mmCIF file of C-alpha atoms in Angstrom:
data_model
loop_
_atom_site.group_PDB
_atom_site.id
_atom_site.type_symbol
_atom_site.label_atom_id
_atom_site.label_comp_id
_atom_site.label_asym_id
_atom_site.label_seq_id
_atom_site.Cartn_x
_atom_site.Cartn_y
_atom_site.Cartn_z
ATOM 1 C CA CYS B 91 -0.051 -0.260 0.035
ATOM 2 C CA TYR B 92 1.030 3.578 -0.526
ATOM 3 C CA ALA B 93 2.357 5.610 2.315
ATOM 4 C CA ASP B 94 3.334 9.350 2.097
ATOM 5 C CA ARG B 95 7.118 8.627 2.153
ATOM 6 C CA SER B 96 7.428 5.434 0.376
ATOM 7 C CA PHE B 97 6.055 1.946 -0.331
ATOM 8 C CA PHE B 98 5.674 -1.010 2.200
ATOM 9 C CA PRO B 99 5.175 -4.504 1.126
ATOM 10 C CA LEU B 100 1.615 -5.612 1.814
ATOM 11 C CA ARG B 101 1.536 -8.658 3.830
ATOM 12 C CA LEU B 102 -1.701 -10.283 5.018
ATOM 13 C CA GLU B 103 -1.385 -13.381 7.027
ATOM 14 C CA ILE B 104 -5.007 -14.556 6.100
ATOM 15 C CA SER B 105 -5.258 -16.975 9.359
ATOM 16 C CA ALA B 106 -4.098 -14.194 11.605
ATOM 17 C CA CYS B 107 -6.512 -11.427 10.006
ATOM 18 C CA ASN B 108 -9.567 -14.050 10.340
ATOM 19 C CA ILE B 109 -8.612 -14.435 13.888
ATOM 20 C CA ILE B 110 -7.805 -10.911 14.873
ATOM 21 C CA PHE B 111 -10.169 -9.096 12.683
ATOM 22 C CA ASN B 112 -12.932 -11.807 11.971
ATOM 23 C CA ILE B 113 -12.451 -11.339 8.397
ATOM 24 C CA THR B 114 -12.706 -13.689 5.592
ATOM 25 C CA PRO B 115 -10.050 -14.998 3.049
ATOM 26 C CA VAL B 116 -12.398 -13.137 0.152
ATOM 27 C CA ASP B 117 -12.013 -9.952 2.414
ATOM 28 C CA CYS B 118 -8.490 -10.144 2.385
ATOM 29 C CA ILE B 119 -8.310 -10.454 -1.482
ATOM 30 C CA ASP B 120 -10.751 -7.551 -1.770
ATOM 31 C CA VAL B 121 -8.170 -5.518 0.422
ATOM 32 C CA ILE B 122 -5.310 -6.373 -1.907
ATOM 33 C CA ILE B 123 -7.283 -5.550 -4.971
ATOM 34 C CA HIS B 124 -8.616 -2.239 -3.462
ATOM 35 C CA ALA B 125 -4.900 -1.263 -2.415
ATOM 36 C CA SER B 126 -3.652 -2.335 -5.813
ATOM 37 C CA LYS B 127 -5.997 0.010 -7.641
ATOM 38 C CA SER B 128 -5.125 2.713 -5.064
ATOM 39 C CA ILE B 129 -1.206 2.327 -6.038
ATOM 40 C CA ILE B 130 -2.210 2.489 -9.740
ATOM 41 C CA LYS B 131 -4.511 5.384 -9.557
ATOM 42 C CA MET B 132 -1.849 7.563 -7.517
ATOM 43 C CA PHE B 133 0.915 6.396 -10.025
ATOM 44 C CA SER B 134 -1.300 7.337 -13.056
ATOM 45 C CA ALA B 135 -2.091 10.761 -11.437
ATOM 46 C CA LYS B 136 1.676 11.347 -10.938
ATOM 47 C CA MET B 137 2.589 10.494 -14.508
ATOM 48 C CA ALA B 138 -0.361 12.382 -16.012
ATOM 49 C CA LYS B 139 1.071 15.546 -14.492
ATOM 50 C CA GLY B 140 4.189 15.383 -16.203
ATOM 51 C CA PRO B 141 7.974 15.330 -14.633
ATOM 52 C CA ILE B 142 9.553 17.402 -12.219
ATOM 53 C CA CYS B 143 12.377 19.269 -13.063
ATOM 54 C CA VAL B 144 15.305 19.634 -10.253
ATOM 55 C CA THR B 145 17.998 22.436 -11.072
ATOM 56 C CA GLY B 146 21.377 21.741 -9.847
ATOM 57 C CA GLY B 147 20.627 17.909 -9.656
ATOM 58 C CA SER B 148 24.285 17.013 -8.734
ATOM 59 C CA GLY B 149 24.208 19.371 -5.590
ATOM 60 C CA PHE B 150 24.245 18.235 -1.970
ATOM 61 C CA LEU B 151 20.699 19.390 -1.394
ATOM 62 C CA ALA B 152 19.430 18.840 -4.984
ATOM 63 C CA SER B 153 20.506 15.261 -5.362
ATOM 64 C CA TRP B 154 18.240 14.450 -2.114
ATOM 65 C CA VAL B 155 15.315 16.036 -3.803
ATOM 66 C CA VAL B 156 16.110 13.763 -6.731
ATOM 67 C CA LYS B 157 16.438 10.795 -4.731
ATOM 68 C CA ILE B 158 13.242 11.205 -2.836
ATOM 69 C CA LEU B 159 11.146 12.202 -5.663
ATOM 70 C CA LEU B 160 12.340 8.904 -7.511
ATOM 71 C CA GLU B 161 11.233 6.877 -4.229
ATOM 72 C CA LYS B 162 7.818 8.716 -4.680
ATOM 73 C CA GLY B 163 7.557 7.577 -8.111
ATOM 74 C CA TYR B 164 8.218 10.719 -10.008
ATOM 75 C CA LYS B 165 9.653 11.104 -13.413
ATOM 76 C CA VAL B 166 12.717 13.588 -12.917
ATOM 77 C CA HIS B 167 14.357 15.939 -15.017
ATOM 78 C CA ALA B 168 17.892 16.795 -13.271
ATOM 79 C CA THR B 169 20.038 19.514 -14.456
ATOM 80 C CA THR B 170 23.656 19.902 -14.265
ATOM 81 C CA ARG B 171 26.418 22.005 -15.915
ATOM 82 C CA LYS B 172 28.551 18.998 -16.543
ATOM 83 C CA MET B 173 27.356 15.572 -16.959
ATOM 84 C CA GLU B 174 30.131 13.935 -15.179
ATOM 85 C CA LYS B 175 28.972 15.500 -12.076
ATOM 86 C CA ALA B 176 25.577 13.966 -12.078
ATOM 87 C CA LEU B 177 26.449 10.608 -13.215
ATOM 88 C CA PHE B 178 26.215 9.286 -9.618
ATOM 89 C CA LEU B 179 22.449 10.010 -9.937
ATOM 90 C CA LYS B 180 21.828 7.140 -12.081
ATOM 91 C CA LYS B 181 23.082 4.586 -9.480
ATOM 92 C CA LEU B 182 20.210 5.764 -7.224
ATOM 93 C CA ASP B 183 17.814 3.026 -5.960
ATOM 94 C CA GLY B 184 14.991 2.833 -8.784
ATOM 95 C CA ALA B 185 16.647 5.147 -11.264
ATOM 96 C CA THR B 186 15.924 4.199 -14.695
ATOM 97 C CA ASP B 187 16.373 5.772 -18.195
ATOM 98 C CA ASP B 188 12.791 6.229 -18.261
ATOM 99 C CA ASN B 189 12.066 7.943 -14.843
ATOM 100 C CA LEU B 190 15.524 10.034 -14.715
ATOM 101 C CA LYS B 191 16.645 12.378 -17.496
ATOM 102 C CA ILE B 192 19.842 14.170 -16.743
ATOM 103 C CA PHE B 193 20.190 17.610 -18.841
ATOM 104 C CA ASP B 194 23.622 18.979 -19.091
ATOM 105 C CA GLY B 195 24.870 22.413 -20.179
ATOM 106 C CA CYS B 196 22.443 24.265 -17.995
ATOM 107 C CA ASP B 197 24.493 27.403 -17.133
ATOM 108 C CA PHE B 198 23.233 30.648 -15.657
ATOM 109 C CA SER B 199 25.272 32.560 -18.234
ATOM 110 C CA ILE B 200 23.810 30.952 -21.014
ATOM 111 C CA ALA B 201 20.078 31.972 -21.853
ATOM 112 C CA ASP B 202 17.479 29.545 -22.481
ATOM 113 C CA SER B 203 19.954 26.635 -21.351
ATOM 114 C CA PHE B 204 17.311 25.376 -18.861
ATOM 115 C CA ASP B 205 14.437 25.443 -21.532
ATOM 116 C CA ARG B 206 14.865 21.754 -22.800
ATOM 117 C CA SER B 207 15.015 20.219 -19.282
ATOM 118 C CA ILE B 208 11.647 22.155 -18.024
ATOM 119 C CA GLU B 209 9.875 21.651 -21.111
ATOM 120 C CA GLY B 210 7.104 19.102 -20.404
ATOM 121 C CA CYS B 211 7.256 19.489 -16.776
ATOM 122 C CA TYR B 212 4.561 20.710 -14.517
ATOM 123 C CA ALA B 213 6.630 21.604 -11.412
ATOM 124 C CA VAL B 214 10.246 22.704 -10.932
ATOM 125 C CA ILE B 215 12.286 22.622 -8.068
ATOM 126 C CA HIS B 216 14.830 25.400 -8.340
ATOM 127 C CA CYS B 217 18.008 24.464 -6.015
ATOM 128 C CA ALA B 218 20.851 25.543 -8.381
ATOM 129 C CA SER B 219 22.521 28.660 -7.485
ATOM 130 C CA PRO B 220 26.230 29.891 -6.799
ATOM 131 C CA PHE B 221 27.078 29.212 -2.950
ATOM 132 C CA PHE B 222 30.756 30.444 -2.517
ATOM 133 C CA ASN B 223 33.351 32.031 -4.651
ATOM 134 C CA VAL B 224 36.854 33.019 -3.305
ATOM 135 C CA GLY B 225 37.132 36.705 -3.530
ATOM 136 C CA GLY B 226 33.278 36.846 -4.027
ATOM 137 C CA THR B 227 32.190 39.965 -5.963
ATOM 138 C CA ARG B 228 28.900 41.445 -7.306
ATOM 139 C CA GLU B 229 29.973 40.103 -10.753
ATOM 140 C CA ASN B 230 30.691 36.479 -9.655
ATOM 141 C CA LEU B 231 27.877 36.089 -7.069
ATOM 142 C CA VAL B 232 25.068 38.711 -7.192
ATOM 143 C CA ASP B 233 24.676 38.810 -10.915
ATOM 144 C CA PRO B 234 24.810 35.364 -11.711
ATOM 145 C CA ALA B 235 22.216 34.365 -8.763
ATOM 146 C CA VAL B 236 19.656 37.014 -10.034
ATOM 147 C CA ALA B 237 20.078 35.946 -13.596
ATOM 148 C CA GLY B 238 19.926 32.409 -12.826
ATOM 149 C CA THR B 239 16.491 33.224 -11.175
ATOM 150 C CA GLU B 240 15.259 35.184 -14.148
ATOM 151 C CA ILE B 241 16.404 32.551 -16.746
ATOM 152 C CA VAL B 242 14.755 29.543 -14.809
ATOM 153 C CA LEU B 243 11.577 31.305 -13.817
ATOM 154 C CA GLY B 244 11.406 32.784 -17.514
ATOM 155 C CA ALA B 245 11.351 29.389 -18.914
ATOM 156 C CA CYS B 246 8.817 28.157 -16.327
ATOM 157 C CA ARG B 247 6.579 30.999 -17.553
ATOM 158 C CA LYS B 248 7.207 30.382 -21.284
ATOM 159 C CA LEU B 249 6.767 26.700 -20.955
ATOM 160 C CA GLY B 250 3.617 26.819 -18.698
ATOM 161 C CA VAL B 251 4.987 25.186 -15.467
ATOM 162 C CA GLU B 252 2.313 25.214 -12.940
ATOM 163 C CA ARG B 253 4.133 24.899 -9.713
ATOM 164 C CA VAL B 254 7.412 26.209 -8.466
ATOM 165 C CA THR B 255 9.602 25.653 -5.248
ATOM 166 C CA LEU B 256 12.781 27.809 -5.020
ATOM 167 C CA THR B 257 15.694 27.291 -2.659
ATOM 168 C CA ALA B 258 16.719 30.710 -0.901
ATOM 169 C CA SER B 259 18.512 30.871 2.387
ATOM 170 C CA SER B 260 18.980 31.949 5.720
ATOM 171 C CA ALA B 261 21.228 34.601 4.638
ATOM 172 C CA CYS B 262 17.839 36.303 3.203
ATOM 173 C CA VAL B 263 16.575 36.568 6.754
ATOM 174 C CA ILE B 264 19.345 36.739 9.584
ATOM 175 C CA VAL B 265 22.483 38.595 8.258
ATOM 176 C CA ASP B 266 21.840 42.012 10.056
ATOM 177 C CA TYR B 267 25.267 42.194 11.977
ATOM 178 C CA GLY B 268 23.419 42.190 15.372
ATOM 179 C CA THR B 269 21.408 45.230 14.577
ATOM 180 C CA LYS B 270 18.023 43.995 15.070
ATOM 181 C CA ALA B 271 19.070 42.398 18.620
ATOM 182 C CA ALA B 272 20.461 45.798 19.396
ATOM 183 C CA ALA B 273 17.456 47.584 18.655
ATOM 184 C CA SER B 274 15.192 45.452 20.578
ATOM 185 C CA GLU B 275 14.187 46.094 24.191
ATOM 186 C CA SER B 276 14.879 42.396 25.244
ATOM 187 C CA GLY B 277 18.541 42.748 23.643
ATOM 188 C CA ASN B 278 17.861 39.917 21.363
ATOM 189 C CA HIS B 279 15.374 39.162 18.502
ATOM 190 C CA VAL B 280 13.150 36.168 17.225
ATOM 191 C CA TYR B 281 13.497 35.601 13.773
ATOM 192 C CA THR B 282 10.380 34.429 11.964
ATOM 193 C CA ASN B 283 9.688 33.955 8.046
ATOM 194 C CA LEU B 284 8.595 37.940 7.992
ATOM 195 C CA ASP B 285 12.436 38.880 8.619
ATOM 196 C CA PHE B 286 14.729 39.841 5.789
ATOM 197 C CA SER B 287 18.183 40.685 5.813
ATOM 198 C CA PRO B 288 18.719 44.357 5.420
ATOM 199 C CA SER B 289 20.311 45.327 2.043
ATOM 200 C CA GLU B 290 21.562 48.575 2.966
ATOM 201 C CA ILE B 291 23.765 47.049 5.567
ATOM 202 C CA LEU B 292 24.744 44.180 3.314
ATOM 203 C CA GLU B 293 25.681 46.667 0.543
ATOM 204 C CA GLU B 294 27.763 48.637 3.274
ATOM 205 C CA LYS B 295 29.552 45.419 4.433
ATOM 206 C CA LYS B 296 29.908 44.462 0.815
ATOM 207 C CA ASN B 297 28.358 40.720 1.835
ATOM 208 C CA TYR B 298 27.822 39.604 -1.828
ATOM 209 C CA TYR B 299 26.998 36.207 -0.836
ATOM 210 C CA SER B 300 24.124 37.188 1.296
ATOM 211 C CA LEU B 301 22.988 40.004 -1.139
ATOM 212 C CA SER B 302 22.888 37.339 -4.070
ATOM 213 C CA LYS B 303 20.465 35.326 -1.958
ATOM 214 C CA LEU B 304 18.414 38.330 -1.059
ATOM 215 C CA TYR B 305 18.058 39.668 -4.332
ATOM 216 C CA ALA B 306 17.525 36.512 -6.142
ATOM 217 C CA GLU B 307 14.548 35.738 -3.768
ATOM 218 C CA ARG B 308 13.304 39.226 -4.336
ATOM 219 C CA ARG B 309 13.446 38.988 -8.041
ATOM 220 C CA ALA B 310 11.712 35.536 -7.787
ATOM 221 C CA TRP B 311 8.693 37.003 -5.973
ATOM 222 C CA GLU B 312 8.489 39.834 -8.412
ATOM 223 C CA LEU B 313 8.249 37.780 -11.294
ATOM 224 C CA SER B 314 5.782 35.380 -9.732
ATOM 225 C CA LYS B 315 3.393 38.260 -9.189
ATOM 226 C CA GLU B 316 3.612 39.483 -13.007
ATOM 227 C CA GLU B 317 0.481 39.275 -15.127
ATOM 228 C CA GLY B 318 -0.076 36.146 -16.817
ATOM 229 C CA CYS B 319 2.617 34.141 -14.557
ATOM 230 C CA PRO B 320 1.333 30.623 -14.796
ATOM 231 C CA TYR B 321 2.787 28.867 -11.941
ATOM 232 C CA LYS B 322 2.649 29.310 -8.054
ATOM 233 C CA LEU B 323 5.702 29.988 -6.072
ATOM 234 C CA CYS B 324 6.781 28.695 -2.665
ATOM 235 C CA ILE B 325 10.292 29.808 -1.176
ATOM 236 C CA LEU B 326 12.099 27.872 1.558
ATOM 237 C CA ASN B 327 15.054 29.626 3.435
ATOM 238 C CA PRO B 328 17.308 26.916 5.003
ATOM 239 C CA SER B 329 20.281 27.440 7.361
ATOM 240 C CA LEU B 330 23.648 25.862 6.802
ATOM 241 C CA ILE B 331 22.529 22.287 5.612
ATOM 242 C CA TRP B 332 24.232 19.228 7.231
ATOM 243 C CA GLY B 333 23.319 15.615 7.151
ATOM 244 C CA PRO B 334 23.881 12.474 5.075
ATOM 245 C CA MET B 335 25.775 12.675 1.623
ATOM 246 C CA LEU B 336 24.614 10.428 -1.217
ATOM 247 C CA LYS B 337 27.050 7.919 -2.325
ATOM 248 C CA GLY B 338 29.219 8.725 -5.306
ATOM 249 C CA GLN B 339 29.104 12.602 -4.849
ATOM 250 C CA THR B 340 32.070 13.972 -6.700
ATOM 251 C CA HIS B 341 32.657 16.960 -4.724
ATOM 252 C CA LEU B 342 32.744 18.348 -1.188
ATOM 253 C CA ASN B 343 30.197 20.756 -0.947
ATOM 254 C CA THR B 344 30.321 24.123 1.267
ATOM 255 C CA SER B 345 28.176 23.513 4.324
ATOM 256 C CA SER B 346 29.615 19.887 4.899
ATOM 257 C CA ALA B 347 33.349 21.447 4.568
ATOM 258 C CA ALA B 348 32.527 23.290 7.796
ATOM 259 C CA ILE B 349 32.452 19.850 9.664
ATOM 260 C CA VAL B 350 35.496 18.703 7.883
ATOM 261 C CA GLN B 351 37.378 21.657 9.274
ATOM 262 C CA TYR B 352 36.813 19.878 12.646
ATOM 263 C CA MET B 353 37.955 16.425 11.547
ATOM 264 C CA ASP B 354 41.238 17.570 9.854
ATOM 265 C CA GLY B 355 42.744 19.739 12.284
ATOM 266 C CA SER B 356 42.122 22.948 10.416
ATOM 267 C CA HIS B 357 40.536 24.410 13.621
ATOM 268 C CA LYS B 358 42.805 24.174 16.571
ATOM 269 C CA LYS B 359 40.207 25.562 19.057
ATOM 270 C CA ILE B 360 36.729 25.358 18.908
ATOM 271 C CA GLN B 361 34.853 28.513 17.425
ATOM 272 C CA ASN B 362 33.334 30.412 20.075
ATOM 273 C CA GLY B 363 29.612 31.065 18.479
ATOM 274 C CA VAL B 364 26.450 29.208 17.384
ATOM 275 C CA ARG B 365 25.426 28.593 13.957
ATOM 276 C CA CYS B 366 21.822 27.570 12.679
ATOM 277 C CA VAL B 367 21.713 24.057 10.924
ATOM 278 C CA VAL B 368 19.271 21.890 9.477
ATOM 279 C CA ASP B 369 19.371 18.304 8.033
ATOM 280 C CA VAL B 370 19.563 17.791 4.374
ATOM 281 C CA ARG B 371 16.584 15.301 4.369
ATOM 282 C CA ASP B 372 14.275 17.932 5.894
ATOM 283 C CA VAL B 373 15.121 20.638 3.248
ATOM 284 C CA ALA B 374 14.445 18.156 0.317
ATOM 285 C CA GLU B 375 10.941 17.196 1.795
ATOM 286 C CA ALA B 376 10.363 20.690 2.251
ATOM 287 C CA HIS B 377 10.719 21.539 -1.338
ATOM 288 C CA ILE B 378 8.595 18.525 -2.402
ATOM 289 C CA ILE B 379 5.626 18.922 -0.033
ATOM 290 C CA PRO B 380 4.188 22.278 -1.525
ATOM 291 C CA ILE B 381 4.279 20.574 -5.096
ATOM 292 C CA GLU B 382 2.699 17.111 -3.678
ATOM 293 C CA LYS B 383 0.045 18.509 -1.233
ATOM 294 C CA ASP B 384 -0.661 21.916 -3.209
ATOM 295 C CA ILE B 385 0.139 23.681 -0.123
ATOM 296 C CA GLY B 386 2.272 26.827 0.946
ATOM 297 C CA TRP B 387 1.820 28.818 -2.156
ATOM 298 C CA GLY B 388 2.842 32.419 -1.963
ATOM 299 C CA LYS B 389 4.658 31.578 1.450
ATOM 300 C CA ARG B 390 8.303 31.577 2.585
ATOM 301 C CA PHE B 391 9.385 28.977 5.040
ATOM 302 C CA LEU B 392 12.262 28.975 7.419
ATOM 303 C CA LEU B 393 14.108 25.718 7.422
ATOM 304 C CA PHE B 394 15.911 25.964 11.031
ATOM 305 C CA GLY B 395 16.556 22.668 12.641
ATOM 306 C CA GLY B 396 18.724 24.069 15.700
ATOM 307 C CA ALA B 397 21.245 26.540 16.786
ATOM 308 C CA PRO B 398 23.940 24.889 18.485
ATOM 309 C CA HIS B 399 27.162 26.378 20.008
ATOM 310 C CA PHE B 400 30.156 25.045 17.840
ATOM 311 C CA LYS B 401 31.196 23.342 21.285
ATOM 312 C CA GLU B 402 28.302 21.086 20.892
ATOM 313 C CA THR B 403 28.641 20.355 17.299
ATOM 314 C CA SER B 404 32.400 19.267 17.699
ATOM 315 C CA GLN B 405 31.426 17.220 20.445
ATOM 316 C CA TYR B 406 28.991 15.486 18.301
ATOM 317 C CA ILE B 407 31.672 15.328 15.317
ATOM 318 C CA LYS B 408 34.163 13.766 17.910
ATOM 319 C CA GLU B 409 31.656 10.967 19.110
ATOM 320 C CA ALA B 410 30.711 10.258 15.518
ATOM 321 C CA LEU B 411 34.233 9.593 14.600
ATOM 322 C CA GLU B 412 34.934 7.478 17.697
ATOM 323 C CA SER B 413 31.958 5.368 16.970
ATOM 324 C CA ASN B 414 32.636 4.957 13.004
ATOM 325 C CA GLY B 415 35.092 2.053 14.089
ATOM 326 C CA SER B 416 37.742 2.690 11.112
ATOM 327 C CA ASP B 417 41.147 3.330 11.311
ATOM 328 C CA ILE B 418 41.117 6.896 9.625
ATOM 329 C CA ALA B 419 38.052 7.676 11.715
ATOM 330 C CA LYS B 420 40.132 7.222 14.989
ATOM 331 C CA GLU B 421 42.913 9.299 13.538
ATOM 332 C CA LEU B 422 40.685 12.075 12.572
ATOM 333 C CA ALA B 423 38.938 12.037 16.123
ATOM 334 C CA ALA B 424 42.372 12.886 17.749
ATOM 335 C CA ASN B 425 42.179 16.156 15.361
ATOM 336 C CA VAL B 426 38.852 17.427 17.104
ATOM 337 C CA PRO B 427 39.720 20.292 19.267
ATOM 338 C CA THR B 428 38.353 20.313 23.050
ATOM 339 C CA GLU B 429 39.136 24.022 23.811
ATOM 340 C CA VAL B 430 36.841 26.806 23.146
ATOM 341 C CA ASP B 431 38.417 30.163 21.721
ATOM 342 C CA GLU B 432 38.059 33.111 24.082
ATOM 343 C CA ALA B 433 37.258 35.217 21.025
ATOM 344 C CA LEU B 434 33.951 35.393 20.167
ATOM 345 C CA GLN B 435 32.943 34.882 16.434
ATOM 346 C CA PRO B 436 32.226 38.157 14.667
ATOM 347 C CA THR B 437 28.509 39.397 14.572
ATOM 348 C CA VAL B 438 26.977 38.743 11.330
ATOM 349 C CA MET B 439 24.058 36.242 11.714
ATOM 350 C CA GLY B 440 21.757 37.272 14.223
ATOM 351 C CA PRO B 441 22.829 38.656 17.678
ATOM 352 C CA PRO B 442 26.190 38.614 19.148
ATOM 353 C CA ALA B 443 27.991 35.190 19.712
ATOM 354 C CA ASP B 444 27.507 35.235 23.503
ATOM 355 C CA LYS B 445 23.473 35.268 23.016
ATOM 356 C CA PRO B 446 21.397 32.546 21.787
ATOM 357 C CA MET B 447 19.909 32.263 18.179
ATOM 358 C CA LEU B 448 16.175 32.799 18.595
ATOM 359 C CA PHE B 449 13.874 31.661 15.915
ATOM 360 C CA ASP B 450 10.185 30.527 15.209
ATOM 361 C CA VAL B 451 9.686 27.803 12.829
ATOM 362 C CA GLU B 452 6.156 27.133 14.102
ATOM 363 C CA GLU B 453 4.459 28.009 10.387
ATOM 364 C CA THR B 454 6.950 25.635 8.908
ATOM 365 C CA GLU B 455 6.221 22.720 11.217
ATOM 366 C CA THR B 456 2.390 23.420 10.978
ATOM 367 C CA VAL B 457 1.925 24.069 7.178
ATOM 368 C CA LEU B 458 4.213 21.586 5.786
ATOM 369 C CA GLY B 459 4.382 19.044 8.578
ATOM 370 C CA ILE B 460 8.203 19.190 8.945
ATOM 371 C CA GLN B 461 9.316 17.504 12.157
ATOM 372 C CA PHE B 462 12.978 18.679 12.208
ATOM 373 C CA ARG B 463 15.867 16.294 12.938
ATOM 374 C CA SER B 464 18.082 16.735 15.672
ATOM 375 C CA VAL B 465 21.388 18.277 15.469
ATOM 376 C CA LYS B 466 23.333 15.283 16.888
ATOM 377 C CA GLU B 467 21.246 13.109 14.153
ATOM 378 C CA MET B 468 22.338 15.197 11.278
ATOM 379 C CA VAL B 469 26.128 15.646 12.352
ATOM 380 C CA THR B 470 26.494 11.957 12.873
ATOM 381 C CA ALA B 471 25.047 11.279 9.377
ATOM 382 C CA CYS B 472 27.298 13.795 7.822
ATOM 383 C CA VAL B 473 30.588 12.403 9.564
ATOM 384 C CA ASN B 474 29.782 8.834 8.565
ATOM 385 C CA ASP B 475 29.212 9.796 4.580
ATOM 386 C CA LEU B 476 31.879 12.312 4.680
ATOM 387 C CA LEU B 477 34.072 9.193 5.635
ATOM 388 C CA ALA B 478 32.262 7.039 3.243
ATOM 389 C CA ASN B 479 33.000 9.130 0.430
ATOM 390 C CA GLY B 480 36.680 9.911 1.288
ATOM 391 C CA PHE B 481 36.273 13.739 1.943
ATOM 392 C CA THR B 482 38.593 13.864 5.018
ATOM 393 C CA GLY B 483 40.458 17.110 4.516
ATOM 394 C CA TYR B 484 39.445 20.546 3.955
ATOM 395 C CA ASN B 485 42.083 20.748 1.163
ATOM 396 C CA GLN B 486 39.482 18.665 -0.927
ATOM 397 C CA TYR B 487 37.121 21.766 -0.888
ATOM 398 C CA ASP B 488 37.435 22.998 -4.243
ATOM 399 C CA THR B 489 35.047 25.796 -5.399
ATOM 400 C CA LYS B 490 35.900 25.325 -8.972
ATOM 401 C CA LYS B 491 33.837 22.099 -8.774
ATOM 402 C CA LEU B 492 30.988 23.455 -7.219
#
């Protein structure tokens, strides 16, 4: 029978059913037939709507979106700039030439390069975006992010896509250099989906990464409200994304690299600050739920699973390495620092580092039904999969591969 997340084998022990529920073998057969019809009907409905396009399909988050969509029975179009980066998707459980098509050459610098991947799709999950470039500038961060949003959403409009979910970032929400906390009578601020990072401060600080996220989200909302727009839009604002990495990932992603820095000895002391984090599986589900359940349109949702101090995070990293059992894990566990740096982390996201990060994700939990995984669970899963994929040193982090 079909469940919301996956399929489970239908096992009916006829004698047990007869004893416990007082039903006959004929009744059991009727149940099987009814369940089979429900499965066929649900699959037929999904296929009739057309495929779902996932941009940036080879990325840490998008690859999980692809995986979950395939498990749910959808046909998927995954975009990538280079085919070799996305070939591991073909090894996902249930992936076939019929239900997974990979489109390469999809580039924010090339107009109409996403058209062929989006054509025929009834929904698009837009995850692709520049994350970080060394020496980030307006030209290599802000401009590509906004242009990419325009290219993808322009294709959605032109090709009659019905539903779009889009990955924004907590950088659109909490990067205010402590100004909101300072302005509050309580000395702190509770962040909600109504908060936006102040563009004037980001411009003053030349924080082009946060500006790229903020302006891309702003442009997405503008395009969705234009006359004749055929699609409904929902925007997700995740914090730093941790959690398990799919087998075969070709590159170390930026968010997971933050954990590697504690594994390989890059950090001699524990950073004295907090960081909002969330599990990649929760973020992936949050991108699919609006499309699948037809909810949340016209809204933005915060995806924050927790805001641990780095001392808590480093402890989970050390515990995960020690329990892994491999020789390399034992060596890496010795690198994890135990002393907290006296100097506080600079105040960029949220309040000063000596104050707790406060946020409200009630609407995310209520509307989307997301129950966020714990920080320990996401860190443990991340560490184990970094080891499994051979990512054990920060020197493996290469922005040219992103």
